[in-house]
Amino acid sequence: MREDNLGYFTEETSADVVIARMADTANPRLAALMATIIRHLHEAIKEMEPTQAEWLEAIKFLTETGHMSDDWRQEFILLSDVLGVSMLVDAINNRKPSGASESTVLGPFHVPDAPELPMGANICLDGKGEPMLIKGRILDTGGRPIEGATLDVWQTNDDGFYDVQQKGIQPDFNLRGVFRTGADGRYHFWGARPRFYPIPDDGPVGKLLAQLGRHPYRPAHLHYILEAPGFETLITHIFDPDDTYINSDAVFGVKQSLLAKFELIDDPVRIAAEGAAGPFHEVIHDFVLAPSA
Ligand code: BEZ
Ligand code: FE
């Protein structure tokens, strides 16, 4: 009998025997996480009873996922996204106080060095798509405006691509920018009406979705990171509620509170008042930041 009294590895004792090997760890958090993973993984294998050929297929899928990944293309994050795990980790780590705006996935297309722009600037540098005015306030949970908050926004162009997916085709920093609020907490800027687009689906995750009868699309949205001293950073989106894919986001990022109203403005008085060349879309959306812990 071995010194942990569990005996040799058997089908019945499999998880316990593996977990017992970590008894001498200097990293108890890692061992606790691994024990949970090992227990659930062994349970899943016992439930599924895969053939050896099926298990090899699973290993090949993970290998391809690794081969597809580099600093730019994070296929494992994409896998976590389409399995709903990214949104679950996000939910667990972003339980907000009542009234605060909700978070959602960051996604792979944020760039940290987008230019800070004057309030009212147009972030649409390629001139494509339908013009859209986006405005609102950044508030605390007491409804007071937050001065000096930054709003970092990024969105796809009318062809459904981020600038970083089309280097040399779109202007650098097309449809992204940072805005800073004044004392009234208000923001406004011009962009282009977003449209639905597929997550990168030319790799193993895309193949998996296809085999599962799932589409790769995300409903039209704008991404935001909101930051202000004394407040928790908020990573979120606003979504077009009328989008075809609003109820089937490939990465499960939609929440009721993130649905914004996209309104077509064709009243000549409003068009003139905003200095627009013609009809435009308008989205008015307030963000409420939670105080930092
Ligand atoms: C995005 O919205 O940019 C995104 C999010 C998750 C996976 C791929 C793209
Ligand atoms: Fe996106």
mmCIF file of C-alpha atoms and ligand atoms in Angstrom:
data_model
loop_
_atom_site.group_PDB
_atom_site.id
_atom_site.type_symbol
_atom_site.label_atom_id
_atom_site.label_comp_id
_atom_site.label_asym_id
_atom_site.label_seq_id
_atom_site.Cartn_x
_atom_site.Cartn_y
_atom_site.Cartn_z
ATOM 1 C CA MET A 1 0.000 0.000 0.000
ATOM 2 C CA ARG A 2 1.318 3.488 -0.783
ATOM 3 C CA GLU A 3 1.857 5.924 2.044
ATOM 4 C CA ASP A 4 -1.306 7.946 1.237
ATOM 5 C CA ASN A 5 -3.362 4.737 1.784
ATOM 6 C CA LEU A 6 -5.150 5.167 -1.528
ATOM 7 C CA GLY A 7 -3.465 2.286 -3.303
ATOM 8 C CA TYR A 8 -2.689 2.291 -6.995
ATOM 9 C CA PHE A 9 -4.713 4.221 -9.596
ATOM 10 C CA THR A 10 -8.064 2.578 -10.414
ATOM 11 C CA GLU A 11 -11.130 3.732 -12.307
ATOM 12 C CA GLU A 12 -12.946 4.224 -8.993
ATOM 13 C CA THR A 13 -10.211 6.124 -7.133
ATOM 14 C CA SER A 14 -8.721 8.011 -10.115
ATOM 15 C CA ALA A 15 -9.342 11.625 -9.061
ATOM 16 C CA ASP A 16 -8.393 11.045 -5.391
ATOM 17 C CA VAL A 17 -5.108 9.381 -6.342
ATOM 18 C CA VAL A 18 -4.106 12.246 -8.654
ATOM 19 C CA ILE A 19 -5.167 14.929 -6.171
ATOM 20 C CA ALA A 20 -3.211 13.230 -3.338
ATOM 21 C CA ARG A 21 0.027 13.760 -5.305
ATOM 22 C CA MET A 22 -0.236 17.507 -4.679
ATOM 23 C CA ALA A 23 -0.051 17.158 -0.879
ATOM 24 C CA ASP A 24 3.429 18.726 -0.689
ATOM 25 C CA THR A 25 2.597 21.801 -2.745
ATOM 26 C CA ALA A 26 4.002 25.209 -1.796
ATOM 27 C CA ASN A 27 1.086 26.781 -3.718
ATOM 28 C CA PRO A 28 -2.164 25.802 -1.978
ATOM 29 C CA ARG A 29 -4.371 28.027 -4.176
ATOM 30 C CA LEU A 30 -3.041 26.364 -7.325
ATOM 31 C CA ALA A 31 -3.493 22.910 -5.767
ATOM 32 C CA ALA A 32 -7.084 23.752 -4.754
ATOM 33 C CA LEU A 33 -7.889 24.987 -8.278
ATOM 34 C CA MET A 34 -6.265 21.928 -9.845
ATOM 35 C CA ALA A 35 -8.089 19.566 -7.443
ATOM 36 C CA THR A 36 -11.435 21.017 -8.593
ATOM 37 C CA ILE A 37 -10.458 20.775 -12.244
ATOM 38 C CA ILE A 38 -9.158 17.204 -11.846
ATOM 39 C CA ARG A 39 -12.294 16.086 -9.985
ATOM 40 C CA HIS A 40 -14.679 17.554 -12.583
ATOM 41 C CA LEU A 41 -12.554 16.357 -15.503
ATOM 42 C CA HIS A 42 -12.455 12.785 -14.208
ATOM 43 C CA GLU A 43 -16.218 12.913 -13.564
ATOM 44 C CA ALA A 44 -16.797 14.161 -17.117
ATOM 45 C CA ILE A 45 -14.619 11.380 -18.583
ATOM 46 C CA LYS A 46 -16.487 8.778 -16.527
ATOM 47 C CA GLU A 47 -19.807 10.177 -17.726
ATOM 48 C CA MET A 48 -18.775 10.375 -21.410
ATOM 49 C CA GLU A 49 -16.625 7.226 -21.620
ATOM 50 C CA PRO A 50 -14.867 8.507 -24.772
ATOM 51 C CA THR A 51 -13.194 6.035 -27.102
ATOM 52 C CA GLN A 52 -9.438 6.465 -27.387
ATOM 53 C CA ALA A 53 -9.964 7.831 -30.915
ATOM 54 C CA GLU A 54 -12.399 10.445 -29.576
ATOM 55 C CA TRP A 55 -9.940 11.462 -26.855
ATOM 56 C CA LEU A 56 -7.217 11.823 -29.469
ATOM 57 C CA GLU A 57 -9.560 14.108 -31.461
ATOM 58 C CA ALA A 58 -9.951 16.286 -28.347
ATOM 59 C CA ILE A 59 -6.170 16.447 -27.905
ATOM 60 C CA LYS A 60 -5.748 17.333 -31.591
ATOM 61 C CA PHE A 61 -8.306 20.143 -31.212
ATOM 62 C CA LEU A 62 -6.380 21.602 -28.250
ATOM 63 C CA THR A 63 -3.114 21.237 -30.168
ATOM 64 C CA GLU A 64 -4.558 23.131 -33.148
ATOM 65 C CA THR A 65 -5.888 25.773 -30.762
ATOM 66 C CA GLY A 66 -2.363 26.203 -29.398
ATOM 67 C CA HIS A 67 -0.808 26.330 -32.872
ATOM 68 C CA MET A 68 -3.310 29.018 -33.911
ATOM 69 C CA SER A 69 -2.398 31.213 -30.912
ATOM 70 C CA ASP A 70 0.245 33.912 -30.682
ATOM 71 C CA ASP A 71 0.447 37.364 -29.037
ATOM 72 C CA TRP A 72 -2.028 38.718 -31.571
ATOM 73 C CA ARG A 73 -4.388 35.757 -32.100
ATOM 74 C CA GLN A 74 -5.606 34.315 -28.788
ATOM 75 C CA GLU A 75 -7.510 31.200 -29.863
ATOM 76 C CA PHE A 76 -7.759 29.897 -26.270
ATOM 77 C CA ILE A 77 -9.499 33.131 -25.182
ATOM 78 C CA LEU A 78 -11.852 32.702 -28.140
ATOM 79 C CA LEU A 79 -12.566 29.161 -26.949
ATOM 80 C CA SER A 80 -13.274 30.465 -23.451
ATOM 81 C CA ASP A 81 -15.542 33.127 -25.016
ATOM 82 C CA VAL A 82 -17.672 30.747 -27.099
ATOM 83 C CA LEU A 83 -18.037 28.311 -24.191
ATOM 84 C CA GLY A 84 -19.453 31.120 -22.011
ATOM 85 C CA VAL A 85 -16.519 30.857 -19.593
ATOM 86 C CA SER A 86 -15.214 34.403 -20.215
ATOM 87 C CA MET A 87 -18.638 35.851 -19.397
ATOM 88 C CA LEU A 88 -18.931 33.668 -16.279
ATOM 89 C CA VAL A 89 -15.516 34.793 -14.968
ATOM 90 C CA ASP A 90 -16.529 38.380 -15.806
ATOM 91 C CA ALA A 91 -19.831 38.025 -13.902
ATOM 92 C CA ILE A 92 -18.138 36.547 -10.816
ATOM 93 C CA ASN A 93 -15.532 39.313 -10.716
ATOM 94 C CA ASN A 94 -17.835 42.242 -11.493
ATOM 95 C CA ARG A 95 -20.779 41.971 -9.122
ATOM 96 C CA LYS A 96 -21.857 45.615 -9.154
ATOM 97 C CA PRO A 97 -23.781 47.595 -6.536
ATOM 98 C CA SER A 98 -27.360 48.368 -7.420
ATOM 99 C CA GLY A 99 -27.653 51.068 -10.074
ATOM 100 C CA ALA A 100 -24.117 50.673 -11.447
ATOM 101 C CA SER A 101 -23.669 49.846 -15.140
ATOM 102 C CA GLU A 102 -22.922 46.211 -15.928
ATOM 103 C CA SER A 103 -19.755 44.861 -17.519
ATOM 104 C CA THR A 104 -19.183 42.502 -20.420
ATOM 105 C CA VAL A 105 -16.259 40.899 -22.299
ATOM 106 C CA LEU A 106 -13.230 42.975 -23.317
ATOM 107 C CA GLY A 107 -12.645 41.097 -26.590
ATOM 108 C CA PRO A 108 -9.312 40.997 -28.444
ATOM 109 C CA PHE A 109 -9.452 44.294 -30.334
ATOM 110 C CA HIS A 110 -8.780 46.963 -27.705
ATOM 111 C CA VAL A 111 -5.568 48.950 -28.199
ATOM 112 C CA PRO A 112 -4.105 50.759 -25.208
ATOM 113 C CA ASP A 113 -2.792 53.831 -27.034
ATOM 114 C CA ALA A 114 -5.832 55.269 -28.845
ATOM 115 C CA PRO A 115 -5.629 59.080 -29.108
ATOM 116 C CA GLU A 116 -7.427 61.360 -26.639
ATOM 117 C CA LEU A 117 -9.832 63.495 -28.707
ATOM 118 C CA PRO A 118 -11.787 66.706 -28.081
ATOM 119 C CA MET A 119 -15.392 66.163 -27.055
ATOM 120 C CA GLY A 120 -17.601 66.031 -30.162
ATOM 121 C CA ALA A 121 -14.869 64.606 -32.449
ATOM 122 C CA ASN A 122 -15.708 62.128 -35.205
ATOM 123 C CA ILE A 123 -13.905 58.809 -34.708
ATOM 124 C CA CYS A 124 -15.015 57.529 -38.138
ATOM 125 C CA LEU A 125 -11.915 58.229 -40.252
ATOM 126 C CA ASP A 126 -12.803 56.085 -43.292
ATOM 127 C CA GLY A 127 -16.081 57.901 -43.977
ATOM 128 C CA LYS A 128 -17.923 54.584 -44.392
ATOM 129 C CA GLY A 129 -21.321 53.716 -42.966
ATOM 130 C CA GLU A 130 -24.201 55.729 -41.568
ATOM 131 C CA PRO A 131 -23.225 58.590 -39.242
ATOM 132 C CA MET A 132 -24.106 58.145 -35.595
ATOM 133 C CA LEU A 133 -24.053 60.607 -32.695
ATOM 134 C CA ILE A 134 -23.359 58.953 -29.346
ATOM 135 C CA LYS A 135 -23.928 60.911 -26.169
ATOM 136 C CA GLY A 136 -24.763 60.660 -22.511
ATOM 137 C CA ARG A 137 -23.394 61.168 -19.020
ATOM 138 C CA ILE A 138 -20.970 59.383 -16.733
ATOM 139 C CA LEU A 139 -22.465 59.333 -13.236
ATOM 140 C CA ASP A 140 -21.849 57.921 -9.771
ATOM 141 C CA THR A 141 -24.427 55.665 -8.108
ATOM 142 C CA GLY A 142 -25.937 58.770 -6.454
ATOM 143 C CA GLY A 143 -26.680 60.255 -9.909
ATOM 144 C CA ARG A 144 -23.918 62.883 -9.626
ATOM 145 C CA PRO A 145 -21.797 63.671 -12.725
ATOM 146 C CA ILE A 146 -18.200 62.412 -12.631
ATOM 147 C CA GLU A 147 -15.643 64.980 -13.764
ATOM 148 C CA GLY A 148 -12.381 63.761 -15.312
ATOM 149 C CA ALA A 149 -13.721 60.318 -16.279
ATOM 150 C CA THR A 150 -12.235 58.818 -19.438
ATOM 151 C CA LEU A 151 -14.296 56.915 -21.966
ATOM 152 C CA ASP A 152 -12.219 54.734 -24.277
ATOM 153 C CA VAL A 153 -14.391 53.602 -27.220
ATOM 154 C CA TRP A 154 -13.790 51.237 -30.147
ATOM 155 C CA GLN A 155 -16.047 49.782 -32.795
ATOM 156 C CA THR A 156 -15.983 48.033 -36.196
ATOM 157 C CA ASN A 157 -16.312 49.901 -39.464
ATOM 158 C CA ASP A 158 -19.172 49.416 -41.894
ATOM 159 C CA ASP A 159 -17.470 46.313 -43.335
ATOM 160 C CA GLY A 160 -17.536 44.681 -39.883
ATOM 161 C CA PHE A 161 -13.790 44.889 -39.128
ATOM 162 C CA TYR A 162 -11.739 46.691 -36.479
ATOM 163 C CA ASP A 163 -8.872 48.867 -37.770
ATOM 164 C CA VAL A 164 -6.313 46.427 -36.301
ATOM 165 C CA GLN A 165 -7.793 43.622 -38.434
ATOM 166 C CA GLN A 166 -7.267 45.683 -41.580
ATOM 167 C CA LYS A 167 -3.916 47.413 -41.160
ATOM 168 C CA GLY A 168 -3.099 49.339 -44.326
ATOM 169 C CA ILE A 169 -6.750 49.162 -45.437
ATOM 170 C CA GLN A 170 -8.379 51.237 -42.684
ATOM 171 C CA PRO A 171 -6.679 54.365 -41.291
ATOM 172 C CA ASP A 172 -4.858 53.700 -37.990
ATOM 173 C CA PHE A 173 -7.140 54.393 -35.017
ATOM 174 C CA ASN A 174 -10.214 54.355 -37.228
ATOM 175 C CA LEU A 175 -13.306 54.207 -35.011
ATOM 176 C CA ARG A 176 -11.492 54.443 -31.701
ATOM 177 C CA GLY A 177 -10.641 57.250 -29.311
ATOM 178 C CA VAL A 178 -10.581 58.452 -25.717
ATOM 179 C CA PHE A 179 -12.826 61.248 -24.388
ATOM 180 C CA ARG A 180 -12.573 62.984 -21.002
ATOM 181 C CA THR A 181 -15.576 64.446 -19.189
ATOM 182 C CA GLY A 182 -15.813 67.966 -17.810
ATOM 183 C CA ALA A 183 -17.672 69.041 -14.658
ATOM 184 C CA ASP A 184 -21.066 68.096 -16.149
ATOM 185 C CA GLY A 185 -19.973 64.446 -16.670
ATOM 186 C CA ARG A 186 -21.262 64.604 -20.248
ATOM 187 C CA TYR A 187 -19.723 63.022 -23.329
ATOM 188 C CA HIS A 188 -20.572 63.137 -27.009
ATOM 189 C CA PHE A 189 -18.844 62.043 -30.184
ATOM 190 C CA TRP A 190 -19.609 60.921 -33.727
ATOM 191 C CA GLY A 191 -19.051 57.416 -35.063
ATOM 192 C CA ALA A 192 -20.677 55.083 -37.582
ATOM 193 C CA ARG A 193 -23.664 52.873 -36.945
ATOM 194 C CA PRO A 194 -22.101 49.495 -36.055
ATOM 195 C CA ARG A 195 -23.217 46.249 -37.678
ATOM 196 C CA PHE A 196 -23.000 42.606 -36.710
ATOM 197 C CA TYR A 197 -19.750 40.808 -37.534
ATOM 198 C CA PRO A 198 -18.239 37.339 -37.049
ATOM 199 C CA ILE A 199 -15.641 36.613 -34.387
ATOM 200 C CA PRO A 200 -12.448 35.294 -36.030
ATOM 201 C CA ASP A 201 -13.739 31.904 -37.262
ATOM 202 C CA ASP A 202 -10.950 30.704 -39.562
ATOM 203 C CA GLY A 203 -9.391 28.513 -36.828
ATOM 204 C CA PRO A 204 -10.318 25.477 -34.713
ATOM 205 C CA VAL A 205 -12.872 27.439 -32.662
ATOM 206 C CA GLY A 206 -14.692 28.486 -35.843
ATOM 207 C CA LYS A 207 -14.669 24.847 -37.017
ATOM 208 C CA LEU A 208 -16.063 23.734 -33.658
ATOM 209 C CA LEU A 209 -18.884 26.299 -33.875
ATOM 210 C CA ALA A 210 -19.765 25.099 -37.385
ATOM 211 C CA GLN A 211 -19.814 21.454 -36.261
ATOM 212 C CA LEU A 212 -22.081 22.388 -33.359
ATOM 213 C CA GLY A 213 -24.502 24.200 -35.684
ATOM 214 C CA ARG A 214 -23.615 27.572 -34.104
ATOM 215 C CA HIS A 215 -23.046 30.823 -36.008
ATOM 216 C CA PRO A 216 -19.990 33.021 -35.232
ATOM 217 C CA TYR A 217 -21.748 36.417 -35.129
ATOM 218 C CA ARG A 218 -21.790 39.155 -32.514
ATOM 219 C CA PRO A 219 -24.674 41.653 -32.625
ATOM 220 C CA ALA A 220 -23.796 45.283 -33.443
ATOM 221 C CA HIS A 221 -22.109 46.985 -30.493
ATOM 222 C CA LEU A 222 -19.687 49.649 -29.314
ATOM 223 C CA HIS A 223 -16.972 48.769 -26.778
ATOM 224 C CA TYR A 224 -16.095 50.992 -23.825
ATOM 225 C CA ILE A 225 -13.584 51.167 -21.017
ATOM 226 C CA LEU A 226 -14.607 53.813 -18.465
ATOM 227 C CA GLU A 227 -12.143 54.968 -15.838
ATOM 228 C CA ALA A 228 -12.217 57.643 -13.144
ATOM 229 C CA PRO A 229 -10.202 58.127 -9.942
ATOM 230 C CA GLY A 230 -12.094 56.646 -6.978
ATOM 231 C CA PHE A 231 -14.239 54.376 -9.183
ATOM 232 C CA GLU A 232 -13.992 50.809 -10.420
ATOM 233 C CA THR A 233 -12.938 50.521 -14.044
ATOM 234 C CA LEU A 234 -15.879 49.434 -16.184
ATOM 235 C CA ILE A 235 -15.333 47.307 -19.314
ATOM 236 C CA THR A 236 -18.570 47.146 -21.219
ATOM 237 C CA HIS A 237 -20.506 47.512 -24.506
ATOM 238 C CA ILE A 238 -23.734 49.017 -25.693
ATOM 239 C CA PHE A 239 -25.756 46.913 -28.149
ATOM 240 C CA ASP A 240 -28.263 47.628 -30.907
ATOM 241 C CA PRO A 241 -31.438 45.915 -29.633
ATOM 242 C CA ASP A 242 -32.792 45.517 -33.194
ATOM 243 C CA ASP A 243 -29.819 43.486 -34.429
ATOM 244 C CA THR A 244 -30.560 40.054 -35.981
ATOM 245 C CA TYR A 245 -28.161 38.372 -33.539
ATOM 246 C CA ILE A 246 -29.146 40.208 -30.351
ATOM 247 C CA ASN A 247 -30.464 36.988 -28.777
ATOM 248 C CA SER A 248 -27.667 34.704 -29.956
ATOM 249 C CA ASP A 249 -24.341 36.532 -29.426
ATOM 250 C CA ALA A 250 -21.565 33.995 -30.182
ATOM 251 C CA VAL A 251 -19.805 34.970 -26.916
ATOM 252 C CA PHE A 252 -22.868 35.521 -24.672
ATOM 253 C CA GLY A 253 -21.953 39.164 -23.974
ATOM 254 C CA VAL A 254 -25.450 40.696 -24.199
ATOM 255 C CA LYS A 255 -27.261 41.868 -21.044
ATOM 256 C CA GLN A 256 -30.632 43.574 -20.881
ATOM 257 C CA SER A 257 -29.119 46.713 -19.315
ATOM 258 C CA LEU A 258 -26.629 47.069 -22.190
ATOM 259 C CA LEU A 259 -29.310 47.448 -24.865
ATOM 260 C CA ALA A 260 -29.244 51.068 -26.032
ATOM 261 C CA LYS A 261 -31.774 52.875 -28.178
ATOM 262 C CA PHE A 262 -30.500 53.579 -31.705
ATOM 263 C CA GLU A 263 -32.795 56.259 -33.109
ATOM 264 C CA LEU A 264 -32.847 57.582 -36.687
ATOM 265 C CA ILE A 265 -32.937 61.404 -36.688
ATOM 266 C CA ASP A 266 -34.336 62.823 -39.926
ATOM 267 C CA ASP A 267 -35.921 66.025 -38.604
ATOM 268 C CA PRO A 268 -34.259 68.892 -40.574
ATOM 269 C CA VAL A 269 -34.251 71.119 -37.469
ATOM 270 C CA ARG A 270 -32.308 68.515 -35.441
ATOM 271 C CA ILE A 271 -30.016 67.792 -38.416
ATOM 272 C CA ALA A 272 -29.179 71.496 -38.683
ATOM 273 C CA ALA A 273 -28.812 71.901 -34.892
ATOM 274 C CA GLU A 274 -26.196 69.123 -34.798
ATOM 275 C CA GLY A 275 -24.414 70.471 -37.887
ATOM 276 C CA ALA A 276 -24.968 67.119 -39.665
ATOM 277 C CA ALA A 277 -24.966 66.747 -43.463
ATOM 278 C CA GLY A 278 -28.146 64.655 -43.432
ATOM 279 C CA PRO A 279 -30.080 62.105 -41.407
ATOM 280 C CA PHE A 280 -28.090 60.354 -38.689
ATOM 281 C CA HIS A 281 -28.534 57.820 -35.911
ATOM 282 C CA GLU A 282 -28.473 58.898 -32.298
ATOM 283 C CA VAL A 283 -27.716 56.864 -29.195
ATOM 284 C CA ILE A 284 -28.132 58.406 -25.763
ATOM 285 C CA HIS A 285 -26.686 56.263 -22.989
ATOM 286 C CA ASP A 286 -25.625 57.077 -19.415
ATOM 287 C CA PHE A 287 -22.975 55.030 -17.593
ATOM 288 C CA VAL A 288 -22.954 54.670 -13.802
ATOM 289 C CA LEU A 289 -19.622 53.791 -12.180
ATOM 290 C CA ALA A 290 -19.335 51.863 -8.922
ATOM 291 C CA PRO A 291 -17.074 53.366 -6.221
ATOM 292 C CA SER A 292 -13.756 51.515 -5.851
ATOM 293 C CA ALA A 293 -13.648 49.106 -2.935
HETATM 294 C C1 BEZ B 1 -15.314 41.683 -29.802
HETATM 295 O O1 BEZ B 1 -16.420 42.095 -29.508
HETATM 296 O O2 BEZ B 1 -14.511 42.463 -30.281
HETATM 297 C C2 BEZ B 1 -14.984 40.232 -29.567
HETATM 298 C C3 BEZ B 1 -15.276 39.661 -28.350
HETATM 299 C C4 BEZ B 1 -14.957 38.312 -28.140
HETATM 300 C C5 BEZ B 1 -14.368 37.573 -29.138
HETATM 301 C C6 BEZ B 1 -14.075 38.172 -30.366
HETATM 302 C C7 BEZ B 1 -14.398 39.510 -30.596
HETATM 303 FE FE FE B 2 -16.515 43.828 -30.746
#
